Short mmCIF file of C-alpha atoms in Angstrom, two decimals:
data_model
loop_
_atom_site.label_atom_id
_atom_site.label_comp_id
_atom_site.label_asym_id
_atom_site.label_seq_id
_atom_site.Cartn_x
_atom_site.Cartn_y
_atom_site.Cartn_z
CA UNK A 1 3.56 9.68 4.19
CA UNK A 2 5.15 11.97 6.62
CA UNK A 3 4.58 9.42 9.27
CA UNK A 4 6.97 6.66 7.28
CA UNK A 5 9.65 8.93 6.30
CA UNK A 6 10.13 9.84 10.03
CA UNK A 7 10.40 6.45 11.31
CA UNK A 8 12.50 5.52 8.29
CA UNK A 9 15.02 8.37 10.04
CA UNK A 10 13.96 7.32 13.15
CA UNK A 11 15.05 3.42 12.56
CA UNK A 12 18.70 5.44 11.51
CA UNK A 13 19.21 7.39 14.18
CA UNK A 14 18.25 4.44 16.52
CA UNK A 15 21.58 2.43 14.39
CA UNK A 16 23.40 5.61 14.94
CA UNK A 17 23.48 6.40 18.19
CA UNK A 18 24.02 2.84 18.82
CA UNK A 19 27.26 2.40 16.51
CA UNK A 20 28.13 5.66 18.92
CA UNK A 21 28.07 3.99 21.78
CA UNK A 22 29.21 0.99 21.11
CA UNK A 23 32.45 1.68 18.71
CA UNK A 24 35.58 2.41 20.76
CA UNK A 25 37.20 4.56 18.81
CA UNK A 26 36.29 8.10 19.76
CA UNK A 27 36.42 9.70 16.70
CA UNK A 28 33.81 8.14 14.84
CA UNK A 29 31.83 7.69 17.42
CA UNK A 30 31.33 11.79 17.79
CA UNK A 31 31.08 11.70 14.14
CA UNK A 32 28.00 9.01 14.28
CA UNK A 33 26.71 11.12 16.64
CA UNK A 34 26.75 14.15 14.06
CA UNK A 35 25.16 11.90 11.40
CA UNK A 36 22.12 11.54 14.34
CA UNK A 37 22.01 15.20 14.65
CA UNK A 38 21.73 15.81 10.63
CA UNK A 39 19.06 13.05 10.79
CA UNK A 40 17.00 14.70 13.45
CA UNK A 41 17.35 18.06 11.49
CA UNK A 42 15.55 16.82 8.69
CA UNK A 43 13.09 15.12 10.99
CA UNK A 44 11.97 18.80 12.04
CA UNK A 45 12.33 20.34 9.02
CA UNK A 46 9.73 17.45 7.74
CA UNK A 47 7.04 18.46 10.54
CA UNK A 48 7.06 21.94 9.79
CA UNK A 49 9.73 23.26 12.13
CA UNK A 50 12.13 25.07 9.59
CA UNK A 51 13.38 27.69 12.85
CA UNK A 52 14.68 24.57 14.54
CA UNK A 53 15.90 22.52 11.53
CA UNK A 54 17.85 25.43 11.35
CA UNK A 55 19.05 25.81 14.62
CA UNK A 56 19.50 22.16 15.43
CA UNK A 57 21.80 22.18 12.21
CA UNK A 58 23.70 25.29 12.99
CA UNK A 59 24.38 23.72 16.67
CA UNK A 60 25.54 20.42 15.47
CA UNK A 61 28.49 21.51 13.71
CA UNK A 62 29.59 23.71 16.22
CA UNK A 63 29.16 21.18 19.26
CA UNK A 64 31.20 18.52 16.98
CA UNK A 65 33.85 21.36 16.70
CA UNK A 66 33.78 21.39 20.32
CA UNK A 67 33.73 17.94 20.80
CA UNK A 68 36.21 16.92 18.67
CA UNK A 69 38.75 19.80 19.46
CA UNK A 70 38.37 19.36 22.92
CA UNK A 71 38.39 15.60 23.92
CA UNK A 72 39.80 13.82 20.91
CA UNK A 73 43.41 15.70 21.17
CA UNK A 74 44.11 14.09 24.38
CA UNK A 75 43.15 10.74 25.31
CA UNK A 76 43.73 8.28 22.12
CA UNK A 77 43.91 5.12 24.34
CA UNK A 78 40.87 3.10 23.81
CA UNK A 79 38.73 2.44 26.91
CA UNK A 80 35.89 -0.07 25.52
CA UNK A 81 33.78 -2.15 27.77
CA UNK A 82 31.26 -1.81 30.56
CA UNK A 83 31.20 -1.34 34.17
CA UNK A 84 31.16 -4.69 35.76
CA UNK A 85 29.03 -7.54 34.83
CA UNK A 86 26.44 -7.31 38.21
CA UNK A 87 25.85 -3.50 37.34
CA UNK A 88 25.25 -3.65 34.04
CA UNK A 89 22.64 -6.48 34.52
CA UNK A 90 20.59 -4.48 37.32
CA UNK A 91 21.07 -1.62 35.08
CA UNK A 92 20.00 -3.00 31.59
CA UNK A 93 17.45 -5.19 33.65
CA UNK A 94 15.78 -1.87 35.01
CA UNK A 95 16.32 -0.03 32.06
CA UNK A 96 14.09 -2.71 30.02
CA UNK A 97 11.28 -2.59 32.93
CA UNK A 98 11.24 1.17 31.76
CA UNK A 99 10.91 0.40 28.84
CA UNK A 100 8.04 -2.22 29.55
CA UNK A 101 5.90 0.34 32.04
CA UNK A 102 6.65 3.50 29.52
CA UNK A 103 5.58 1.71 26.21
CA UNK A 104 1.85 2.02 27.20
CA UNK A 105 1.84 5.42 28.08
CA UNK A 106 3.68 6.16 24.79
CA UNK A 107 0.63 3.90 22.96
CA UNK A 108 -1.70 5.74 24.21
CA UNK A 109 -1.13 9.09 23.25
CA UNK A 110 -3.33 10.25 20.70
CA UNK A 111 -1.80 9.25 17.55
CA UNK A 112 0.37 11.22 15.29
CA UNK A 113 -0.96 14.05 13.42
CA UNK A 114 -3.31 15.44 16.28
CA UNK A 115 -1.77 17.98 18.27
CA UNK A 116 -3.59 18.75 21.82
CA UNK A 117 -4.68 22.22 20.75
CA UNK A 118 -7.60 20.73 17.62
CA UNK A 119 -8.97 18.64 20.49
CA UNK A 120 -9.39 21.61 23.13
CA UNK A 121 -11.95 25.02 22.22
CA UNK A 122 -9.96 27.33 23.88
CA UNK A 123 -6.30 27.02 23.40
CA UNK A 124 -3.10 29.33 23.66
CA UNK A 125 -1.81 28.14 20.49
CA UNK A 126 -4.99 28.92 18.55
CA UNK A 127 -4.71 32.46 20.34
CA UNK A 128 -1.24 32.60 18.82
CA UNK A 129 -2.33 31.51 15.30
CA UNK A 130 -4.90 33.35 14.77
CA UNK A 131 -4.28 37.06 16.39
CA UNK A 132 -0.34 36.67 16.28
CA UNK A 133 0.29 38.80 12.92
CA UNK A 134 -2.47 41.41 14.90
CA UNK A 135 -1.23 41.36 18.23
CA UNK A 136 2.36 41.35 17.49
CA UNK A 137 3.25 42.40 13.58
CA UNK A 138 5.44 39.05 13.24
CA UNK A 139 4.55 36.91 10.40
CA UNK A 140 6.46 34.29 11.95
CA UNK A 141 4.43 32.90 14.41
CA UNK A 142 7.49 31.25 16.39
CA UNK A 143 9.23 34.41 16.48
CA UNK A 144 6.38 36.36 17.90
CA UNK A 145 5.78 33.13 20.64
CA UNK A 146 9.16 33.71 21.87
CA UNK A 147 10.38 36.75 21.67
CA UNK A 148 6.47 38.05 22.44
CA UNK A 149 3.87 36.19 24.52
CA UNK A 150 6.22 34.48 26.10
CA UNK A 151 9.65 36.32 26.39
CA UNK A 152 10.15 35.33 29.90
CA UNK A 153 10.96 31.93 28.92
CA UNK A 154 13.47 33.58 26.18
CA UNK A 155 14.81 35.77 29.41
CA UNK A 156 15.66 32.91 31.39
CA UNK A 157 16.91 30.65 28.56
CA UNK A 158 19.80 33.79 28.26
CA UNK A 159 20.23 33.68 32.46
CA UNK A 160 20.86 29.84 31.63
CA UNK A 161 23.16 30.14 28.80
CA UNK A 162 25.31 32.69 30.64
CA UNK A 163 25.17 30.86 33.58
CA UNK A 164 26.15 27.74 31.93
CA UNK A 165 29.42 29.91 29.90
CA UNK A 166 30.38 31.03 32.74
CA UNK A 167 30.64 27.82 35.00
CA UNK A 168 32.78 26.61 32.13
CA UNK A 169 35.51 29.20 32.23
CA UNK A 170 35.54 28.92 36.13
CA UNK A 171 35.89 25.10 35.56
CA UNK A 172 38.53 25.88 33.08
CA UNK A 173 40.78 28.65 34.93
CA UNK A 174 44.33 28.33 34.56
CA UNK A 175 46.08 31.43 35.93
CA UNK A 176 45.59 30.89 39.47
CA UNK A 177 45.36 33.53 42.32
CA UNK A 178 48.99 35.11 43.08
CA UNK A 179 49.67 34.13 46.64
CA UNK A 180 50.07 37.31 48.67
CA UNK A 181 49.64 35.88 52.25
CA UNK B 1 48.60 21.01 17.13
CA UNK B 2 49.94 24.29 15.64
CA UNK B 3 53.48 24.31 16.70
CA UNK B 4 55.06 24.74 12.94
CA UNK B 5 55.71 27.52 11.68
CA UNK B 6 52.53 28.45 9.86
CA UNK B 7 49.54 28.45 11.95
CA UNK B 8 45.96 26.80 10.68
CA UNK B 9 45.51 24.62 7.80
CA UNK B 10 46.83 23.82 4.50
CA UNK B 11 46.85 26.62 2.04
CA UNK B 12 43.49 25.33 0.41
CA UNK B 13 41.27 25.75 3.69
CA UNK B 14 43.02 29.16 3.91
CA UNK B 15 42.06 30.10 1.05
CA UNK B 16 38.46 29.33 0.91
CA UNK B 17 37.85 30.54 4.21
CA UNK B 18 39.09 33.92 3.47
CA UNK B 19 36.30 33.76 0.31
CA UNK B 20 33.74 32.34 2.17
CA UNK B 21 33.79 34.30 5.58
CA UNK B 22 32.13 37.55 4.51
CA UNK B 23 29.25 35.25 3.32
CA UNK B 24 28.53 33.45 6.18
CA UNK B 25 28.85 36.09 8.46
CA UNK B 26 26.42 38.34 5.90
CA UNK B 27 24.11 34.83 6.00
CA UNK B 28 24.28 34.64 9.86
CA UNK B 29 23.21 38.78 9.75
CA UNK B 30 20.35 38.10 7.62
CA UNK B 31 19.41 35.61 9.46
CA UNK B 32 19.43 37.46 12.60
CA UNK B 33 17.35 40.99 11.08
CA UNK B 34 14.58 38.77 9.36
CA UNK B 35 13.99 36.32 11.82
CA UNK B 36 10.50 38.03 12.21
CA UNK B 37 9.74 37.18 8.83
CA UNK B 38 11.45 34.27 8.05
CA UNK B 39 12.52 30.72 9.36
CA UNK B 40 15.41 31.86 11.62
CA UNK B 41 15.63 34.12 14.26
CA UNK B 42 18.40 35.57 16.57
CA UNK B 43 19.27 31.88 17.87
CA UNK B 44 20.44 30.26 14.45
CA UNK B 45 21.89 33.32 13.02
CA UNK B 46 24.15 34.08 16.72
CA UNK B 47 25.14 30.35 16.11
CA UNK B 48 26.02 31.20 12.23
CA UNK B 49 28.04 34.37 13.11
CA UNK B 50 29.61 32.28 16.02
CA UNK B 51 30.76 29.72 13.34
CA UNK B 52 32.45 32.49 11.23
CA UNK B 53 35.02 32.92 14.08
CA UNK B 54 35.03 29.13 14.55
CA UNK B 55 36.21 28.87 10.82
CA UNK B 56 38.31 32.05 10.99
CA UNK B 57 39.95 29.80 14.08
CA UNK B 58 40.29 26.86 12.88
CA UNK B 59 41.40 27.53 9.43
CA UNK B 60 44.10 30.90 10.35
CA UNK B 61 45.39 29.81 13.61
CA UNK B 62 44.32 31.41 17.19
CA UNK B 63 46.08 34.22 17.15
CA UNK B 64 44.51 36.24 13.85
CA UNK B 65 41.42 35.32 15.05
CA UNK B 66 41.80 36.33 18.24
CA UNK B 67 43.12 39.55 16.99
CA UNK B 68 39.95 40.06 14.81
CA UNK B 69 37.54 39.58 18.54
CA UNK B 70 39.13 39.00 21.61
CA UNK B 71 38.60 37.47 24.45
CA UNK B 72 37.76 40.20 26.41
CA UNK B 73 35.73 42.02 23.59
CA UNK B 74 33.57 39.04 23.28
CA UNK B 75 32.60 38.80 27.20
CA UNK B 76 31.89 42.76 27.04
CA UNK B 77 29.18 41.84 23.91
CA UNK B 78 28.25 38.67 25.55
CA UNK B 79 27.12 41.49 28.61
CA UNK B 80 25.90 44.12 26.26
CA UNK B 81 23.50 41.64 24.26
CA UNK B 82 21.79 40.14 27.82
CA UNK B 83 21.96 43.93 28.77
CA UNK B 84 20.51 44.95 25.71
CA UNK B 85 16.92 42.89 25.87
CA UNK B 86 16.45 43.24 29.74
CA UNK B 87 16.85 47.38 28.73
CA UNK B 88 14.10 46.52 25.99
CA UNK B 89 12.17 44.50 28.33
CA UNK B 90 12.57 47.39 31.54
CA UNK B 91 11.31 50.04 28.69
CA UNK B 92 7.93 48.02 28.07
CA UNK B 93 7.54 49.13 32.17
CA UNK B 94 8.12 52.75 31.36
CA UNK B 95 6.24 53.20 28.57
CA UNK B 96 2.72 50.77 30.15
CA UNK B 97 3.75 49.16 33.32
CA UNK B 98 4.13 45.38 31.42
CA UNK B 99 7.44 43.83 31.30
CA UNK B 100 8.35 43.19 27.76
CA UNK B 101 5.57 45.35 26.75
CA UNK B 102 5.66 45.47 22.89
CA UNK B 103 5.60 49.46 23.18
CA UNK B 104 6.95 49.72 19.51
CA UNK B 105 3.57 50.33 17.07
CA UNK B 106 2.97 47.94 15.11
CA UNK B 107 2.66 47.65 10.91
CA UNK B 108 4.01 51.50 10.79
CA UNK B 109 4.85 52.92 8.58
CA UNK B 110 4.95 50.21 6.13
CA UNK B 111 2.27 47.39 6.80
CA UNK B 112 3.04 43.92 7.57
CA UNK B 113 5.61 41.56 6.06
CA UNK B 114 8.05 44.42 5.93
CA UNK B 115 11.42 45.11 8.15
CA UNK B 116 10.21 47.42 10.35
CA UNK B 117 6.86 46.02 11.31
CA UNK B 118 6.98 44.16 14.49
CA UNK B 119 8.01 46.30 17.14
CA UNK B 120 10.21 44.98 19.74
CA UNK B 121 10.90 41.63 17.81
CA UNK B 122 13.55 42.88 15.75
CA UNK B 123 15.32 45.06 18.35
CA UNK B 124 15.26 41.95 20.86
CA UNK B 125 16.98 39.11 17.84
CA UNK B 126 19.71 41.62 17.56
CA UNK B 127 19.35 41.18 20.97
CA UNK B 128 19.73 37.56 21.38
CA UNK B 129 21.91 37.09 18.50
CA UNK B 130 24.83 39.19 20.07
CA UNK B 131 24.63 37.47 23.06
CA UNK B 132 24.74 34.23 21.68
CA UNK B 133 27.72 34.98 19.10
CA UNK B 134 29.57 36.43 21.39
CA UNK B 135 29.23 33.72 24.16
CA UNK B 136 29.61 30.42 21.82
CA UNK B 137 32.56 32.21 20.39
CA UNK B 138 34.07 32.68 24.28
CA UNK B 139 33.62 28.44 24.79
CA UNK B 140 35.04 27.90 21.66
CA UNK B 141 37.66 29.52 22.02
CA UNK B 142 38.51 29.09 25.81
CA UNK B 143 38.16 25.21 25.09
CA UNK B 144 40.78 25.80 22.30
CA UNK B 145 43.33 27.13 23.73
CA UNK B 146 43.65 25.24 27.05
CA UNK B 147 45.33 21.90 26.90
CA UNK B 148 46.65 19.30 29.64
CA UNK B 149 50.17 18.72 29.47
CA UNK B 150 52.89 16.74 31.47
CA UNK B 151 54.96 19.76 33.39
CA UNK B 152 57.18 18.36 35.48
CA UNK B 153 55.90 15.00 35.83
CA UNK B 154 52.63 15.83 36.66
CA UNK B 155 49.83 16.84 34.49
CA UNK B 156 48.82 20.38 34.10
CA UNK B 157 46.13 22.64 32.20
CA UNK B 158 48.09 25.16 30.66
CA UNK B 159 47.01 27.89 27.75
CA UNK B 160 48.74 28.66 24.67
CA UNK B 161 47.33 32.03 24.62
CA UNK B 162 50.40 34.71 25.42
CA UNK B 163 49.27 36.53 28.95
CA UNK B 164 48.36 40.07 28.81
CA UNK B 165 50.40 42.25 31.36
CA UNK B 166 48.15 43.72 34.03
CA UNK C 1 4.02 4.25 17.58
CA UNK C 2 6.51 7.30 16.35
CA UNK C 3 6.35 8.39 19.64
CA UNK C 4 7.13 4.64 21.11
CA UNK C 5 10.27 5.01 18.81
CA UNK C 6 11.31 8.25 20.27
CA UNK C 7 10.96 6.92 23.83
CA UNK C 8 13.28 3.94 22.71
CA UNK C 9 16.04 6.53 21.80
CA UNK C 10 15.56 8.02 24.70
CA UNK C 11 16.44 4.69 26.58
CA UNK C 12 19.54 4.06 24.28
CA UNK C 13 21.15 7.69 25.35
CA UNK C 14 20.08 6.45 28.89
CA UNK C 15 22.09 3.20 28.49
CA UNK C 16 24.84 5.35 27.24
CA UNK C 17 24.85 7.42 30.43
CA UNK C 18 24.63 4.90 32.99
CA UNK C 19 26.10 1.23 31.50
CA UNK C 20 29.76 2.85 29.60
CA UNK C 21 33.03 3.64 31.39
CA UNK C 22 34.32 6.09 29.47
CA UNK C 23 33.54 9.77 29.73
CA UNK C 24 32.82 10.90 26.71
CA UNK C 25 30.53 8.41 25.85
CA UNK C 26 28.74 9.24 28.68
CA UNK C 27 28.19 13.13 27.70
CA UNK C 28 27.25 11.54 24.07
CA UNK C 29 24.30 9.77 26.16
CA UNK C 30 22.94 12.58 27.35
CA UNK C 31 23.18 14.21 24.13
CA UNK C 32 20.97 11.74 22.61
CA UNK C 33 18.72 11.59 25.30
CA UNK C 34 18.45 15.39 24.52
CA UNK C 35 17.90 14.95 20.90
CA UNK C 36 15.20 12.19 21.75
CA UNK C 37 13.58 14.56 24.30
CA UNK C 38 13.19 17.41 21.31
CA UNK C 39 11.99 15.10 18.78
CA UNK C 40 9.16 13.77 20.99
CA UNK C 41 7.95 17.49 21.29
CA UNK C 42 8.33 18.76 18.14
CA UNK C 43 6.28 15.42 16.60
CA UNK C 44 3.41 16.34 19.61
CA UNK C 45 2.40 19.80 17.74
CA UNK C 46 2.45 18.06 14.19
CA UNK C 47 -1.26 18.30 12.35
CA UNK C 48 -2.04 16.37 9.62
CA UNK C 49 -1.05 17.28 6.42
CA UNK C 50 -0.04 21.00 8.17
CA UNK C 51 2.16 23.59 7.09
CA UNK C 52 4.85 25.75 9.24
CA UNK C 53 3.70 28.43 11.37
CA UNK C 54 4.74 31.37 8.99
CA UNK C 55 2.57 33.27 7.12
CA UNK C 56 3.26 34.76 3.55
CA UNK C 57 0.98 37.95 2.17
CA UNK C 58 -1.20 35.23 0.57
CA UNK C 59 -2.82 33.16 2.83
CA UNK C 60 -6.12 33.41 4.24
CA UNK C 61 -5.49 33.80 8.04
CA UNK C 62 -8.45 31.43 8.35
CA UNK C 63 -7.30 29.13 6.41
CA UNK C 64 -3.71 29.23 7.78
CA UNK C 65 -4.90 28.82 11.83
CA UNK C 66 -6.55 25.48 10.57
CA UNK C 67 -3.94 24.46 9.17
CA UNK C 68 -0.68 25.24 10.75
CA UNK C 69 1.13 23.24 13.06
CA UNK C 70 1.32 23.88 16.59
CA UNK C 71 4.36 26.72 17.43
CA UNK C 72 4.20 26.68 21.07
CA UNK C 73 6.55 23.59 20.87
CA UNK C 74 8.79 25.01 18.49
CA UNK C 75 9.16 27.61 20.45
CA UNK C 76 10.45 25.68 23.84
CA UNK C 77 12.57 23.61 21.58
CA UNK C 78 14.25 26.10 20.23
CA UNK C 79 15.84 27.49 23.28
CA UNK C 80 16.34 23.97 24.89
CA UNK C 81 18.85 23.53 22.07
CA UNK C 82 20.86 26.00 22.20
CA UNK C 83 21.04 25.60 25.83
CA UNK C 84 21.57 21.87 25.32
CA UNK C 85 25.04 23.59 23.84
CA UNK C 86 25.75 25.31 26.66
CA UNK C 87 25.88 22.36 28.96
CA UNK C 88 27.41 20.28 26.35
CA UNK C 89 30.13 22.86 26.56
CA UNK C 90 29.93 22.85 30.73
CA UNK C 91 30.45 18.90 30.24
CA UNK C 92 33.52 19.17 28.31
CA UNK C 93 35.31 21.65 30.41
CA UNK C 94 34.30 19.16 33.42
CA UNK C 95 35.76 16.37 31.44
CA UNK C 96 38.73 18.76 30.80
CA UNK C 97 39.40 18.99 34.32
CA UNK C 98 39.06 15.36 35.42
CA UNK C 99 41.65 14.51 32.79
CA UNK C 100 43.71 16.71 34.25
CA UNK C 101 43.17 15.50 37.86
CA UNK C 102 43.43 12.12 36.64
CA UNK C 103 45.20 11.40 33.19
CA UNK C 104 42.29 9.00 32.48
CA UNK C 105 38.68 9.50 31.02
CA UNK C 106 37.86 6.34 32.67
CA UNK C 107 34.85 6.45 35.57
CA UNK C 108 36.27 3.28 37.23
CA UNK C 109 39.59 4.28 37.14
CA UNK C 110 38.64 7.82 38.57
CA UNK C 111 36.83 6.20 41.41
CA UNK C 112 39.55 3.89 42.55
CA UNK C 113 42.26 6.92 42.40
CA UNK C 114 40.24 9.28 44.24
CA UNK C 115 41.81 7.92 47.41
#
């Protein structure tokens, strides 16, 4: 059941991010592009992830925000069409050869509903399931994964998110340096 | 976009955003403290306290909001939240030679599925949470008040935000 | 054959980032290439008929590590996306800049005036 209702969002945000891409007015294309982010939301919050339905929900509205205060404002002319016609053959020609040589890797996965750790004894996420409210006092599980066992991740997710905040205001400087020599 | 003489939005927006602010911000705070309990965590609710100033910003103008958390305010938090969990994490070396060490006992006083139950967890949301609030806030508001304009026949970035003196 | 659609919207947001001429629609690629990339590992730790990772005062904890879904996924997801925002927001100020440089989102254009 679970398994239809995805690809029934799935099959939408497909259309979506295609009408994205392909409309040339820049406006609703960032807004199809929120309608894909909505759609993946509930696609998590279906498979039992309501931390990230949460988060992914929170961060879409606040990257359209960004989005459309930040690029709409200035350039209104429409710029539709591809790169020439050779390039975008060799490129759509060698994108659909990925697709060819990754759609057998995909098939073979083990299908959907059998996560890695109920085919392995000894697994870190069983460790975490079972001993997590013991080991840490968290009775979410996700909480006590990342801010627990593994914090360094968490550590260096908060180097890359300063890093990344602060490349953007250097990119963005106005005032420059007052020439003294 | 805000050149008239009132900044922001209609009257409505105004309006509703002054009702709904304290909510959100209480919902992103919630968030935050019982993300050890709950869906949630010090991720969403730093994004949901973020979007408080985004609204505040969007719907008053800049300037009030910029009044309410400046620019420099929200680097020095943006500092003190990384600051704060590597302090947690250098504290876990102290107290038994393990970084991020949960040296906080656990289920004391009150048992599980309370507040105060799961050590360092809490303490390092808050953590998280100011960090993130304070840095989306920075973007946001650094991408809203730089713009390109035509100065003297060639395009510039300038800011609309008035230059403190030094 | 969820996963098989997943990998196809990752391809579309790769078409987006390589084929169009315009700027922005290249940063909106690479957004859905990121929201592609998520969904593909979110769907890996999915158990049949499972439940979140989260326990209430009720449950058997038994009972709950049979039949909760896998967190360690969850877990990297959720700080890929809020650093996806962080670039997104690095990407903007770079397209900020070019415009400025250039008075023209377009990658063509930019590469002929570069001079």
């Amino acid at each position: 059941m679970v398994e239809i209702i995805i690809s029934v969002f799935l099959v939408f945000m497909v259309i979506g991010a295609l009408i994205a891409l392909e409309t040339t007015d820049l406006l609703s294309s960032v807004i199809s592009i929120g309608a894909v982010g909505f759609a993946l939301s509930i696609c998590f919050l279906l498979v039992g992830a309501p931390d990230i339905a949460i988060t992914q929900m929170v961060v879409e509205v606040l990257s359209l925000v960004i989005l459309i205060r930040a690029t709409i404002r200035h350039d209104l002319t429409t710029i539709d069409g591809d790169r020439d016609f050779f390039g975008l053959m060799a490129t759509l020609a060698l994108i659909f050869a990925l697709l060819l040589l990754g759609l057998p890797a995909f098939l073979s996965l083990p299908p959907f509903g059998t996560p890695a750790m109920s085919q392995m004894m000894e697994s870190p996420a069983r460790h975490y399931l079972s001993g997590g409210l013991r080991e840490t006092g968290a009775a979410n599980i996700v909480a006590s994964v990342i801010l627990d066992y593994r914090a360094y991740d968490t550590l260096g997710e908060a180097t890359v998110l300063f890093t990344s905040i602060l490349g953007a205001l250097a990119i963005l400087r106005v005032y420059s340096r007052k020439k003294k020599s | 976009m805000n050149q008239n003489k009132q900044p922001g939005m209609s009257l409505i927006v105004q309006t509703v955003a002054r009702w709904l602010k304290g909510f959100i911000f209480l919902y992103g705070v919630y968030i935050i403290f019982y993300g050890h309990l709950s869906p949630g965590g010090g991720f969403a609710g730093g994004v949901i306290v973020a979007s408080t100033f985004v609204l505040l910003t969007l719907a008053f103008g800049k300037e009030r909001s910029l009044g309410k958390l400046g620019k420099l305010l929200a680097s020095e938090l943006d500092s003190l939240g990384a600051l704060m969990f590597l302090l947690i994490a250098v504290l876990g070396i102290a107290w038994g030679r393990i970084f991020f060490l949960n040296f906080i006992e656990k289920a004391v006083p009150t048992g599980n599925f309370k507040l105060f139950s799961a050590g360092i967890i809490p303490l390092c949301n808050v953590a998280i949470g100011i960090k993130v609030a304070a840095s989306l806030f920075m973007i946001f508001i650094i991408l809203a008040v730089i713009r390109v304009q035509e100065v003297k026949g060639r395009r510039r970035l300038v800011t609309t935000e008035k230059r403190r003196k030094e | 054959m969820i996963y098989a659609m997943c990998f196809i919207l990752f391809l579309i947001g790769l078409y987006g980032a390589t084929c169009k001429k315009n700027i922005v629609k290249i940063i909106l690629g690479l957004v859905v290439m990121e929201y592609a990339v998520n969904l593909f590992l979110v769907l890996q730790g999915w158990r049949k008929n499972g439940q979140a990772p989260i326990l209430d005062g009720r449950t058997n904890l038994e009972e709950f590590a049979a039949r909760a879904v896998d967190p360690v996924p969850q877990a990297l997801v959720l700080t890929s996306i809020v650093i996806g925002l962080g670039i997104l927001s690095l990407m903007v100020a770079i397209a900020i800049r070019l415009y400025e440089r250039y008075g023209t989102f377009d990658v063509t254009e930019m590469k002929r005036l570069k001079g």
